[in-house]
CSV table of C-alpha atoms in Angstrom, one decimal:
chain,number,residue,atom,x,y,z
A,4,MET,CA,-52.4,-26.3,-41.9
A,5,LEU,CA,-54.7,-29.4,-41.5
A,6,TRP,CA,-57.8,-27.6,-42.5
A,7,GLN,CA,-58.4,-24.6,-44.8
A,8,VAL,CA,-61.4,-22.5,-45.8
A,9,ASN,CA,-62.6,-23.2,-49.3
A,10,ILE,CA,-60.3,-21.1,-51.5
A,11,PHE,CA,-62.8,-21.0,-54.3
A,12,CYS,CA,-65.5,-19.3,-52.2
A,13,ARG,CA,-66.2,-15.9,-53.9
A,14,SER,CA,-68.3,-14.3,-51.2
A,15,PRO,CA,-66.8,-11.1,-49.7
A,16,CYS,CA,-67.9,-12.2,-46.2
A,17,VAL,CA,-64.9,-13.3,-44.1
A,18,GLY,CA,-66.7,-16.1,-42.4
A,19,CYS,CA,-69.4,-17.1,-44.8
A,20,CYS,CA,-67.5,-20.3,-45.9
A,21,VAL,CA,-66.5,-21.2,-42.4
A,22,PRO,CA,-68.6,-24.1,-40.9
A,23,GLU,CA,-70.4,-23.8,-37.5
A,24,SER,CA,-68.7,-25.3,-34.4
A,25,LEU,CA,-65.3,-25.2,-36.2
A,26,LEU,CA,-63.6,-24.1,-33.0
A,27,LEU,CA,-64.7,-25.5,-29.6
A,28,GLY,CA,-63.6,-24.1,-26.3
A,29,VAL,CA,-64.1,-25.2,-22.7
A,30,GLY,CA,-63.5,-23.0,-19.7
A,31,ASN,CA,-64.9,-21.1,-16.7
A,32,PRO,CA,-67.9,-18.8,-17.7
A,33,LEU,CA,-68.2,-15.7,-15.7
A,34,LEU,CA,-70.7,-12.9,-16.0
A,35,ASP,CA,-68.8,-9.6,-15.7
A,36,ILE,CA,-70.9,-7.0,-13.9
A,37,SER,CA,-69.2,-3.6,-14.5
A,38,ALA,CA,-70.2,-0.3,-13.0
A,39,VAL,CA,-68.7,3.1,-12.4
A,40,VAL,CA,-68.7,3.7,-8.6
A,41,ASP,CA,-67.2,6.0,-6.1
A,42,GLU,CA,-64.5,5.3,-3.5
A,43,SER,CA,-67.1,4.6,-0.8
A,44,MET,CA,-68.1,1.3,-2.6
A,45,LEU,CA,-64.5,0.1,-2.5
A,46,LYS,CA,-64.3,0.9,1.3
A,47,LYS,CA,-67.6,-0.7,2.0
A,48,TYR,CA,-66.5,-4.0,0.5
A,49,ASP,CA,-62.8,-3.7,1.6
A,50,LEU,CA,-61.6,-3.6,-2.0
A,51,LYS,CA,-58.6,-1.8,-3.6
A,52,ALA,CA,-58.3,0.1,-6.9
A,53,ASN,CA,-56.4,-1.8,-9.6
A,54,ASP,CA,-56.6,-5.1,-7.7
A,55,ALA,CA,-58.1,-8.5,-8.4
A,56,ILE,CA,-59.3,-10.9,-5.7
A,57,MET,CA,-61.5,-13.9,-5.1
A,58,ALA,CA,-64.8,-13.1,-3.4
A,59,GLU,CA,-65.3,-13.9,0.3
A,60,GLU,CA,-68.6,-14.2,2.2
A,61,LYS,CA,-68.6,-10.4,2.8
A,62,HIS,CA,-68.6,-9.7,-0.9
A,63,LYS,CA,-71.7,-11.7,-1.8
A,64,PRO,CA,-74.1,-8.8,-1.7
A,65,LEU,CA,-71.9,-6.7,-4.0
A,66,TYR,CA,-73.1,-8.2,-7.2
A,67,HIS,CA,-76.8,-7.5,-6.6
A,68,GLU,CA,-76.0,-4.0,-5.3
A,69,LEU,CA,-74.1,-3.2,-8.5
A,70,MET,CA,-77.2,-4.3,-10.4
A,71,GLU,CA,-79.8,-2.5,-8.3
A,72,LYS,CA,-78.1,0.8,-7.5
A,73,PHE,CA,-75.8,1.4,-10.5
A,74,ASN,CA,-76.1,1.5,-14.3
A,75,ALA,CA,-74.2,-1.8,-14.6
A,76,ASP,CA,-73.0,-3.3,-17.9
A,77,TYR,CA,-73.0,-7.0,-18.4
A,78,ILE,CA,-70.3,-8.8,-20.4
A,79,ALA,CA,-69.9,-12.6,-21.0
A,80,GLY,CA,-66.6,-13.2,-19.4
A,81,GLY,CA,-64.1,-15.9,-18.5
A,82,SER,CA,-60.8,-16.2,-20.4
A,83,VAL,CA,-61.7,-18.8,-23.0
A,84,GLN,CA,-65.2,-17.4,-23.5
A,85,ASN,CA,-63.6,-14.0,-24.1
A,86,SER,CA,-61.3,-15.3,-26.7
A,87,LEU,CA,-64.1,-17.0,-28.5
A,88,ARG,CA,-66.1,-13.8,-28.5
A,89,VAL,CA,-63.2,-12.1,-30.2
A,90,VAL,CA,-63.0,-14.8,-32.8
A,91,GLN,CA,-66.7,-14.3,-33.6
A,92,TRP,CA,-66.2,-10.5,-33.9
A,93,LEU,CA,-63.4,-11.1,-36.4
A,94,ILE,CA,-65.1,-13.9,-38.4
A,95,LYS,CA,-68.4,-12.2,-38.6
A,96,LYS,CA,-70.5,-15.4,-38.8
A,97,PRO,CA,-72.5,-16.7,-35.8
A,98,LYS,CA,-71.8,-20.0,-34.2
A,99,VAL,CA,-68.4,-20.6,-35.7
A,100,CYS,CA,-67.3,-21.1,-32.0
A,101,THR,CA,-69.0,-23.4,-29.5
A,102,TYR,CA,-68.3,-23.0,-25.8
A,103,PHE,CA,-68.7,-25.5,-22.9
A,104,GLY,CA,-68.8,-24.3,-19.3
A,105,CYS,CA,-70.9,-24.6,-16.1
A,106,VAL,CA,-73.4,-22.1,-14.9
A,107,GLY,CA,-76.1,-22.0,-12.2
A,108,ASP,CA,-79.8,-22.1,-12.6
A,109,ASP,CA,-80.5,-18.4,-12.2
A,110,LYS,CA,-81.0,-15.0,-13.8
A,111,PHE,CA,-77.2,-14.5,-14.1
A,112,ALA,CA,-77.0,-17.6,-16.3
A,113,ASN,CA,-79.8,-16.2,-18.5
A,114,ILE,CA,-78.0,-12.9,-18.9
A,115,LEU,CA,-74.7,-14.7,-19.5
A,116,LYS,CA,-76.1,-16.9,-22.3
A,117,GLU,CA,-77.9,-13.9,-23.9
A,118,LYS,CA,-74.7,-11.8,-23.9
A,119,ALA,CA,-72.5,-14.6,-25.3
A,120,SER,CA,-75.1,-15.6,-27.9
A,121,SER,CA,-75.5,-12.0,-29.0
A,122,ASP,CA,-71.7,-12.0,-29.6
A,123,GLY,CA,-72.1,-15.0,-31.9
A,124,VAL,CA,-70.9,-17.8,-29.6
A,125,ASN,CA,-72.9,-21.0,-29.5
A,126,VAL,CA,-73.0,-21.8,-25.8
A,127,ILE,CA,-73.8,-25.2,-24.4
A,128,TYR,CA,-73.7,-24.7,-20.7
A,129,GLN,CA,-73.9,-27.4,-18.1
A,130,VAL,CA,-76.4,-26.3,-15.4
A,131,ASN,CA,-75.6,-26.8,-11.7
A,132,LYS,CA,-78.7,-26.2,-9.6
A,133,GLU,CA,-76.7,-26.1,-6.3
A,134,HIS,CA,-74.4,-23.2,-7.0
A,135,PRO,CA,-74.9,-19.7,-8.5
A,136,THR,CA,-73.5,-18.7,-11.8
A,137,GLY,CA,-70.0,-17.4,-11.6
A,138,THR,CA,-69.7,-13.6,-11.6
A,139,CYS,CA,-67.0,-11.0,-11.6
A,140,ALA,CA,-67.7,-7.6,-10.2
A,141,VAL,CA,-65.8,-4.8,-12.0
A,142,LEU,CA,-65.8,-1.6,-9.9
A,143,VAL,CA,-64.6,1.3,-12.0
A,144,THR,CA,-63.2,4.4,-10.2
A,145,GLY,CA,-61.8,6.9,-12.6
A,146,SER,CA,-59.2,5.0,-14.7
A,147,ASN,CA,-58.9,2.3,-12.0
A,148,ARG,CA,-60.6,-1.1,-11.9
A,149,SER,CA,-61.1,-3.4,-9.0
A,150,LEU,CA,-62.1,-7.0,-9.8
A,151,CYS,CA,-63.9,-9.4,-7.4
A,152,ALA,CA,-64.6,-12.8,-8.8
A,153,ASN,CA,-66.9,-15.5,-7.4
A,154,LEU,CA,-66.3,-18.6,-9.5
A,155,ALA,CA,-69.2,-20.6,-7.9
A,156,ALA,CA,-70.8,-22.9,-10.6
A,157,ALA,CA,-67.9,-22.3,-13.0
A,158,GLN,CA,-65.8,-24.6,-10.9
A,159,LYS,CA,-68.4,-27.4,-11.0
A,160,PHE,CA,-68.1,-28.6,-14.7
A,161,THR,CA,-68.0,-32.3,-15.0
A,162,GLU,CA,-66.8,-34.7,-17.7
A,163,ASP,CA,-70.3,-36.3,-18.2
A,164,HIS,CA,-71.5,-33.0,-19.8
A,165,LEU,CA,-69.3,-33.9,-22.8
A,166,ALA,CA,-71.4,-37.1,-23.3
A,167,THR,CA,-74.6,-35.2,-23.9
A,168,GLU,CA,-76.0,-35.4,-27.4
A,169,GLU,CA,-75.7,-31.7,-28.0
A,170,CYS,CA,-72.1,-31.6,-26.9
A,171,GLN,CA,-71.2,-34.7,-28.9
A,172,LYS,CA,-72.6,-33.1,-32.1
A,173,ALA,CA,-70.4,-30.0,-31.5
A,174,ILE,CA,-67.3,-32.1,-30.7
A,175,SER,CA,-67.8,-34.1,-33.9
A,176,LYS,CA,-67.9,-30.9,-36.0
A,177,ALA,CA,-64.9,-29.2,-34.4
A,178,LYS,CA,-61.5,-29.2,-36.1
A,179,PHE,CA,-59.9,-26.9,-33.4
A,180,PHE,CA,-60.1,-27.2,-29.6
A,181,TYR,CA,-59.1,-24.6,-27.1
A,182,SER,CA,-58.8,-24.4,-23.3
A,183,SER,CA,-56.8,-22.7,-20.6
A,184,GLY,CA,-54.7,-23.5,-17.6
A,185,PHE,CA,-57.4,-22.2,-15.3
A,186,PHE,CA,-59.6,-25.1,-16.3
A,187,LEU,CA,-57.0,-27.6,-15.1
A,188,ALA,CA,-58.2,-26.7,-11.6
A,189,VAL,CA,-61.8,-27.6,-12.6
A,190,SER,CA,-61.9,-30.6,-14.9
A,191,PRO,CA,-58.6,-31.9,-16.2
A,192,ALA,CA,-60.4,-35.1,-17.2
A,193,SER,CA,-62.6,-33.1,-19.6
A,194,MET,CA,-59.5,-31.4,-21.1
A,195,MET,CA,-57.8,-34.7,-21.6
A,196,GLN,CA,-60.8,-36.2,-23.3
A,197,LEU,CA,-60.9,-33.4,-25.8
A,198,ALA,CA,-57.2,-33.4,-26.3
A,199,LYS,CA,-57.2,-37.1,-26.9
A,200,HIS,CA,-60.1,-36.7,-29.4
A,201,ALA,CA,-58.1,-34.1,-31.3
A,202,HIS,CA,-55.0,-36.3,-31.3
A,203,GLU,CA,-56.9,-39.4,-32.5
A,204,ASN,CA,-58.5,-37.5,-35.3
A,205,ASN,CA,-55.5,-35.5,-36.4
A,206,LEU,CA,-57.1,-32.2,-35.2
A,207,THR,CA,-55.6,-29.2,-33.4
A,208,PHE,CA,-55.6,-28.7,-29.7
A,209,ALA,CA,-54.6,-25.2,-28.4
A,210,PHE,CA,-53.8,-24.4,-24.8
A,211,ASN,CA,-53.3,-21.1,-23.0
A,212,PHE,CA,-51.1,-21.3,-19.9
A,213,SER,CA,-53.2,-18.5,-18.3
A,214,ALA,CA,-51.4,-17.7,-15.0
A,215,PRO,CA,-48.0,-18.3,-13.4
A,216,PHE,CA,-49.4,-20.5,-10.6
A,217,VAL,CA,-50.6,-23.2,-13.0
A,218,SER,CA,-47.3,-25.0,-13.4
A,219,LYS,CA,-46.7,-24.8,-9.7
A,220,PHE,CA,-50.0,-26.1,-8.3
A,221,PHE,CA,-51.4,-28.1,-11.2
A,222,LYS,CA,-48.2,-29.6,-12.6
A,223,ASP,CA,-49.4,-33.3,-12.7
A,224,PRO,CA,-52.4,-32.7,-14.9
A,225,LEU,CA,-50.3,-30.2,-17.0
A,226,ASP,CA,-47.7,-32.8,-17.5
A,227,LYS,CA,-50.3,-35.2,-18.9
A,228,LEU,CA,-51.8,-32.6,-21.1
A,229,LEU,CA,-48.7,-31.1,-22.7
A,230,PRO,CA,-47.9,-34.0,-25.1
A,231,TYR,CA,-51.3,-33.3,-26.8
A,232,VAL,CA,-50.8,-29.5,-27.1
A,233,ASP,CA,-50.3,-28.3,-30.7
A,234,VAL,CA,-50.4,-24.6,-30.0
A,235,PHE,CA,-49.2,-23.1,-26.7
A,236,PHE,CA,-50.0,-19.6,-25.6
A,237,GLY,CA,-48.5,-17.6,-22.7
A,238,ASN,CA,-47.2,-14.2,-21.7
A,239,ILE,CA,-43.7,-13.5,-20.5
A,240,ASP,CA,-44.5,-13.7,-16.8
A,241,GLU,CA,-46.2,-17.0,-17.2
A,242,ALA,CA,-43.5,-18.3,-19.4
A,243,ALA,CA,-40.8,-17.3,-16.9
A,244,GLU,CA,-42.6,-19.2,-14.1
A,245,PHE,CA,-43.1,-22.2,-16.4
A,246,ALA,CA,-39.3,-22.2,-17.1
A,247,LYS,CA,-38.5,-22.3,-13.4
A,248,ASP,CA,-40.9,-25.1,-12.6
A,249,TYR,CA,-39.6,-27.2,-15.5
A,250,ASN,CA,-36.0,-26.4,-14.9
A,251,PHE,CA,-35.3,-24.8,-18.2
A,252,LYS,CA,-31.8,-23.5,-19.0
A,253,GLY,CA,-33.0,-20.4,-20.8
A,254,THR,CA,-34.4,-17.3,-19.2
A,255,LYS,CA,-35.2,-15.1,-22.3
A,256,ALA,CA,-38.6,-15.4,-24.0
A,257,GLU,CA,-37.1,-16.8,-27.1
A,258,GLU,CA,-35.1,-19.5,-25.2
A,259,ILE,CA,-38.1,-20.5,-23.1
A,260,ALA,CA,-40.4,-20.7,-26.2
A,261,LEU,CA,-37.9,-23.0,-27.9
A,262,GLU,CA,-37.7,-25.3,-24.9
A,263,ILE,CA,-41.5,-25.4,-24.6
A,264,ALA,CA,-41.7,-26.3,-28.3
A,265,GLN,CA,-39.2,-29.2,-27.7
A,266,LEU,CA,-41.1,-30.8,-24.8
A,267,PRO,CA,-42.4,-34.3,-25.6
A,268,LYS,CA,-45.3,-34.5,-28.1
A,269,LEU,CA,-47.4,-37.4,-29.3
A,270,THR,CA,-47.5,-36.4,-33.0
A,271,ASP,CA,-44.8,-35.6,-35.6
A,272,ARG,CA,-46.3,-32.1,-36.0
A,273,ARG,CA,-44.0,-29.8,-34.1
A,274,ARG,CA,-45.5,-27.7,-31.4
A,275,VAL,CA,-46.2,-24.0,-32.1
A,276,VAL,CA,-45.4,-21.7,-29.2
A,277,VAL,CA,-46.5,-18.0,-28.9
A,278,ILE,CA,-45.3,-15.8,-26.1
A,279,THR,CA,-46.5,-12.2,-25.7
A,280,GLN,CA,-44.5,-9.5,-24.0
A,281,ALA,CA,-46.9,-6.5,-23.7
A,282,LYS,CA,-45.4,-3.8,-25.9
A,283,ASP,CA,-42.3,-5.8,-26.7
A,284,PRO,CA,-42.1,-8.2,-29.7
A,285,VAL,CA,-44.3,-11.3,-29.8
A,286,VAL,CA,-42.3,-14.5,-29.9
A,287,LEU,CA,-43.4,-17.2,-32.3
A,288,VAL,CA,-41.7,-20.6,-32.5
A,289,GLU,CA,-42.7,-22.5,-35.6
A,290,ASN,CA,-40.9,-25.7,-36.9
A,291,GLY,CA,-38.3,-25.1,-34.2
A,292,GLU,CA,-37.4,-21.6,-35.4
A,293,VAL,CA,-38.0,-18.3,-33.6
A,294,ASN,CA,-39.8,-15.4,-35.3
A,295,LEU,CA,-40.3,-12.0,-33.6
A,296,THR,CA,-43.1,-9.7,-34.5
A,297,GLN,CA,-42.8,-6.0,-33.4
A,298,VAL,CA,-45.8,-4.5,-31.7
A,299,ALA,CA,-46.8,-1.1,-33.2
A,300,PRO,CA,-46.8,1.5,-30.4
A,301,LEU,CA,-50.1,2.9,-29.0
A,302,SER,CA,-50.4,6.3,-27.4
A,303,PRO,CA,-50.8,5.9,-23.6
A,304,GLU,CA,-53.8,8.2,-23.6
A,305,LEU,CA,-55.7,5.8,-25.8
A,306,ILE,CA,-55.2,2.9,-23.4
A,307,VAL,CA,-58.3,2.3,-21.2
A,308,ASP,CA,-57.9,-1.2,-19.8
A,309,THR,CA,-55.3,-3.8,-20.4
A,310,ASN,CA,-57.1,-6.7,-18.6
A,311,GLY,CA,-58.5,-8.2,-21.7
A,312,ALA,CA,-55.4,-7.9,-23.9
A,313,GLY,CA,-54.3,-11.5,-23.5
A,314,ASP,CA,-57.7,-13.0,-24.2
A,315,ALA,CA,-58.1,-10.7,-27.2
A,316,PHE,CA,-54.7,-11.6,-28.6
A,317,THR,CA,-55.5,-15.3,-28.4
A,318,GLY,CA,-58.8,-14.7,-30.0
A,319,GLY,CA,-57.2,-12.8,-32.9
A,320,PHE,CA,-54.6,-15.6,-33.4
A,321,LEU,CA,-57.3,-18.3,-33.3
A,322,ALA,CA,-59.5,-16.5,-35.8
A,323,GLN,CA,-56.8,-16.6,-38.4
A,324,LEU,CA,-55.7,-20.1,-37.4
A,325,ILE,CA,-59.1,-21.6,-38.1
A,326,LEU,CA,-59.1,-19.8,-41.5
A,327,GLY,CA,-55.9,-21.7,-42.4
A,328,LYS,CA,-53.7,-18.6,-42.4
A,329,PRO,CA,-49.9,-18.7,-41.8
A,330,TYR,CA,-48.8,-18.4,-38.2
A,331,LYS,CA,-47.2,-15.0,-38.7
A,332,GLU,CA,-50.6,-13.7,-39.9
A,333,CYS,CA,-52.2,-15.2,-36.8
A,334,VAL,CA,-49.8,-13.2,-34.7
A,335,ASP,CA,-50.6,-10.0,-36.6
A,336,CYS,CA,-54.3,-10.4,-36.1
A,337,GLY,CA,-53.7,-11.2,-32.4
A,338,ILE,CA,-51.9,-7.8,-32.0
A,339,TYR,CA,-54.8,-6.1,-33.9
A,340,ALA,CA,-57.4,-7.6,-31.6
A,341,ALA,CA,-55.5,-6.8,-28.4
A,342,ARG,CA,-54.8,-3.2,-29.6
A,343,HIS,CA,-58.5,-2.7,-30.2
A,344,VAL,CA,-59.7,-4.2,-26.9
A,345,ILE,CA,-57.3,-2.3,-24.6
A,346,GLN,CA,-58.9,0.9,-25.9
A,347,HIS,CA,-62.1,-0.2,-24.2
A,348,SER,CA,-63.2,-1.3,-20.7
A,349,GLY,CA,-63.0,-5.0,-20.3
A,350,CYS,CA,-62.8,-7.5,-23.1
A,351,THR,CA,-65.2,-5.5,-25.3
A,352,PHE,CA,-65.1,-4.2,-28.9
A,353,THR,CA,-67.0,-1.6,-30.9
A,354,GLY,CA,-68.1,-1.6,-34.5
A,355,LYS,CA,-67.1,-4.2,-37.1
A,356,SER,CA,-63.6,-5.6,-37.3
A,357,GLU,CA,-61.6,-4.0,-40.0
A,358,TYR,CA,-58.7,-6.3,-39.8
A,359,LYS,CA,-56.4,-6.8,-42.8
A,360,TYR,CA,-53.1,-8.6,-42.8
A,361,LYS,CA,-50.1,-6.4,-41.9
A,362,TYR,CA,-52.3,-4.1,-39.9
A,363,ASN,CA,-49.5,-4.2,-37.4
A,364,ASN,CA,-46.8,-3.5,-40.0
A,365,VAL,CA,-43.7,-2.2,-38.2
A,366,ASP,CA,-40.4,-1.8,-40.0
């Protein structure tokens, strides 16, 4: 590890010795507006249960209707922001994570900032006055969920935001950087700037592949970014598509992970690759070797919503990574966080984290 928490710190607090802005993430901030509705709401907006779509013009009134007519819950969302919220939950010290993203100049932005800040994340949003804050409507019908996302301002992040004094201070403090494949569609130049900064200062840049379409539609910026990536996350579906688009020989998760680890890299530090497979073992490639971590089974009746599992796993992994823990322990914490989150609606958590290493101990 390149950085480690002060081992002589005697405080019982997990995060007390961790500096602020140690981990910096950039992504697409969305305000999740979640409400329990009946089937008529789905029909009204031409939505389907257990589906996820991008909002069209006909869906624009949906967000305000959920706020005005239902007891809606608000959650600071977006993949990277979710993962940072999980890190904060585990670390238990405010502002260890700093987050960049673009929002509108509206009440949704105020709610989003309030929610993210209350979870401990230090948010430094770029404000776009021409577009509304990105939102995601979550319509809950029984055990089903229908998602309708309007990215709006989240897609308008620009590289010049990184040059602001507040952002520069955060960048100078960070030792770890994190972004996702989704952001390659928004500001690849911003990702490259942070990746190059990490490379030039011998810091760590982590990247989540995010979705199968990334390597198909954003391969050029992905090709430029990959040599800077120190830690690569993906699930098995994403990894399989990546393997096809990069003409890998292997088709199994372990084989794909090894080939990703062997892609060209600018430093001598070998790339770490993590591939999740839902209930099947997590694949970790470290120093060119494959390690498998079994996932402890969870009773189906305890599972509420698996949508936030990937974000939670990554957050759990990153929480231990920035503490200087071994990668196997990072995986263990990722499983703990995902296991907790899937027992709740959305990427949310209750109570204080009780994580201890080998929580996921499976013989």
